[in-house]
Short mmCIF file of C-alpha atoms in Angstrom, two decimals:
data_model
loop_
_atom_site.label_atom_id
_atom_site.label_comp_id
_atom_site.label_asym_id
_atom_site.label_seq_id
_atom_site.Cartn_x
_atom_site.Cartn_y
_atom_site.Cartn_z
CA MET M 1 72.50 -24.41 80.14
CA ASN M 2 71.33 -22.36 77.20
CA GLN M 3 68.29 -20.33 78.25
CA LYS M 4 66.11 -18.75 75.62
CA ILE M 5 64.24 -15.58 76.44
CA PHE M 6 60.88 -15.33 74.80
CA ILE M 7 59.66 -11.87 73.91
CA ASN M 8 56.00 -11.28 73.33
CA LYS M 9 56.26 -9.19 70.16
CA ALA M 10 52.59 -8.24 70.23
CA GLU M 11 52.96 -6.86 73.74
CA ALA M 12 56.25 -5.15 72.91
CA SER M 13 54.76 -3.45 69.84
CA GLY M 14 52.92 -0.86 71.92
CA ILE M 15 49.73 -1.45 69.96
CA ILE M 16 46.52 -1.01 71.90
CA ALA M 17 43.19 -2.50 70.90
CA LEU M 18 39.81 -0.88 70.55
CA ASP M 19 37.04 -3.45 70.74
CA LEU M 20 33.79 -2.11 69.31
CA LEU M 21 31.93 -4.64 71.44
CA ASN M 22 32.76 -2.45 74.46
CA TYR M 23 30.48 0.23 72.99
CA LYS M 24 27.51 -2.02 72.22
CA PRO M 25 24.39 -0.68 73.92
CA THR M 26 22.94 -2.71 76.75
CA THR M 27 19.48 -1.17 76.49
CA GLU M 28 16.78 -3.69 75.66
CA ILE M 29 15.29 -3.07 72.21
CA VAL M 30 11.70 -4.09 71.51
CA GLU M 31 9.57 -3.73 68.41
CA LEU M 32 6.17 -2.07 68.46
CA ASP M 33 4.06 -2.98 65.43
CA ILE M 34 1.66 -0.21 64.38
CA LYS M 35 -0.41 -2.81 62.55
CA ASP M 36 -2.05 -3.68 65.87
CA HIS M 37 -3.54 -0.17 66.04
CA LEU M 38 -4.86 0.11 62.50
CA PHE M 39 -8.55 0.00 61.64
CA MET M 40 -9.21 -3.49 60.25
CA GLY M 41 -5.45 -3.96 60.34
CA MET M 42 -5.07 -1.83 57.22
CA ILE M 43 -5.68 1.91 57.63
CA VAL M 44 -5.29 4.69 60.17
CA LYS M 45 -8.61 6.18 61.23
CA GLU M 46 -8.07 8.93 63.79
CA LYS M 47 -10.80 8.01 66.28
CA GLU M 48 -10.01 4.29 66.26
CA PHE M 49 -6.27 4.90 66.37
CA LYS M 50 -6.59 7.20 69.40
CA GLU M 51 -8.80 4.68 71.19
CA SER M 52 -6.43 1.84 70.39
CA ILE M 53 -3.30 3.53 71.70
CA ALA M 54 -5.18 4.91 74.72
CA ALA M 55 -5.87 1.31 75.76
CA VAL M 56 -2.18 0.36 75.76
CA ASP M 57 -0.11 0.23 78.94
CA PHE M 58 3.00 1.97 77.63
CA SER M 59 4.81 1.45 80.93
CA VAL M 60 5.87 -1.96 79.54
CA TYR M 61 8.36 0.03 77.43
CA ASN M 62 9.96 1.63 80.50
CA GLU M 63 13.74 2.11 80.07
CA LYS M 64 13.70 0.35 76.69
CA ALA M 65 14.48 1.39 73.15
CA VAL M 66 11.49 0.98 70.85
CA ALA M 67 11.74 0.07 67.20
CA ILE M 68 8.47 1.15 65.60
CA VAL M 69 7.53 -0.96 62.60
CA CYS M 70 4.48 -1.65 60.48
CA SER M 71 4.29 -5.22 59.26
CA VAL M 72 1.52 -4.47 56.76
CA ASP M 73 1.57 -2.26 53.71
CA ALA M 74 -0.19 0.79 55.12
CA ILE M 75 0.30 4.52 54.87
CA ILE M 76 0.98 5.87 58.34
CA PRO M 77 0.46 9.64 58.55
CA PRO M 78 3.02 11.62 60.56
CA TRP M 79 0.39 12.75 63.10
CA ALA M 80 -0.23 9.10 64.04
CA LEU M 81 3.47 8.62 64.76
CA MET M 82 3.47 11.82 66.81
CA MET M 83 0.52 10.55 68.87
CA LEU M 84 2.31 7.28 69.42
CA MET M 85 5.49 9.04 70.50
CA GLU M 86 3.55 11.26 72.89
CA LYS M 87 2.44 8.07 74.69
CA LEU M 88 5.90 6.46 74.57
CA ALA M 89 7.98 9.51 75.56
CA PRO M 90 7.56 9.26 79.36
CA TYR M 91 8.92 5.70 79.32
CA VAL M 92 11.38 5.00 76.52
CA VAL M 93 15.05 5.88 76.32
CA TYR M 94 14.91 5.92 72.52
CA ALA M 95 12.35 5.34 69.78
CA ASP M 96 12.69 5.27 66.01
CA LEU M 97 10.74 4.24 62.96
CA ASN M 98 13.03 1.33 62.13
CA ASN M 99 13.43 -2.35 62.86
CA ALA M 100 15.23 -3.53 65.99
CA GLU M 101 18.48 -4.35 64.16
CA THR M 102 18.72 -0.83 62.71
CA VAL M 103 17.89 0.74 66.08
CA LEU M 104 20.69 -1.32 67.66
CA ILE M 105 23.21 -0.05 65.09
CA ASP M 106 22.00 3.54 65.55
CA LEU M 107 22.39 3.33 69.33
CA TRP M 108 25.77 1.64 68.96
CA LYS M 109 26.98 4.40 66.65
CA ARG M 110 25.74 7.04 69.10
CA ARG M 111 27.65 5.44 71.96
CA LEU M 112 30.78 5.35 69.83
CA MET M 113 30.36 8.98 68.70
CA TYR M 114 30.02 10.21 72.27
CA ALA M 115 32.74 7.97 73.71
CA ASP M 116 35.81 9.53 75.23
CA LEU M 117 38.52 8.32 72.87
CA LYS M 118 41.27 10.63 74.20
CA CYS M 119 43.07 7.61 75.63
CA PHE M 120 43.95 6.64 72.04
CA LYS M 121 45.63 9.98 71.26
CA ASP M 122 49.07 9.51 69.63
CA GLN M 123 48.81 5.73 70.05
CA LYS M 124 49.11 2.79 67.69
CA VAL M 125 45.56 1.46 67.65
CA VAL M 126 44.07 -1.69 66.20
CA VAL M 127 40.30 -1.93 65.87
CA ARG M 128 39.47 -5.55 66.64
CA ALA M 129 37.98 -7.53 63.78
CA ARG M 130 34.63 -9.20 64.39
CA ALA M 131 32.70 -10.71 61.53
CA ASP M 132 29.32 -10.11 63.16
CA HIS M 133 29.74 -6.32 63.48
CA ASP M 134 28.06 -3.98 61.03
CA PRO M 135 30.64 -2.44 58.67
CA ALA M 136 29.20 1.02 59.42
CA LEU M 137 30.74 0.74 62.90
CA TYR M 138 34.21 0.33 61.41
CA LEU M 139 33.63 3.27 59.08
CA LEU M 140 32.64 5.45 62.03
CA ALA M 141 35.52 4.22 64.20
CA ALA M 142 38.05 5.05 61.47
CA GLY M 143 36.63 8.55 61.11
CA LEU M 144 36.72 9.16 64.86
CA LEU M 145 40.20 7.74 65.39
CA LYS M 146 41.99 9.19 62.34
CA PRO M 147 42.52 12.65 63.85
CA LEU M 148 43.71 11.17 67.16
CA VAL M 149 45.95 8.19 66.59
CA LYS M 150 49.53 7.78 65.40
CA SER M 151 48.59 4.70 63.40
CA LEU M 152 45.34 2.91 62.75
CA MET M 153 45.02 -0.80 62.11
CA TYR M 154 42.33 -3.44 61.72
CA GLY M 155 42.38 -7.02 62.97
CA GLU M 156 44.30 -8.28 65.97
CA ILE M 157 47.37 -6.93 67.75
CA GLY M 158 49.54 -9.85 66.58
CA LEU M 159 48.66 -9.54 62.90
CA PRO M 160 47.04 -6.20 62.12
CA LYS M 161 46.13 -4.76 58.73
CA VAL M 162 47.63 -1.27 58.61
CA ILE M 163 45.10 1.37 57.55
CA PHE M 164 47.39 4.38 57.96
CA LYS M 165 50.52 5.61 59.73
CA SER M 166 51.34 9.22 60.44
#
């Protein structure tokens, strides 16, 4: 009998995969709209603003990331943001003046920047392709991996797009 031995070429290639999804933050991100604290929904008046934020139970933001937005066209002075942050600080893990999607990308990039990537040193690495990931994550991953890896690729182990080889 003629036996054929099948070799898994992807496995034999020695390529290891980095999946950016493994670095996605798990922290819940909520939006806080400043509009709700504006006088007549349009302007910041110090007394009214202070009273409005004093009435809020900020503990609802405990262990969450807060995306601070303003859904109306209003000028928000920096001191108002500082007052808001003073109330949020004891509870939140992160807060920024951006929408939830941007805060997610910022947190994701932070996790990637502080990740221990030493396991990829002198390896052939493919960064897994995912259409729903922000391109900025791939840009950051390439910058972080370039000094470490022997070769960098994009896509899947079986059919990678070579970015560089040393």
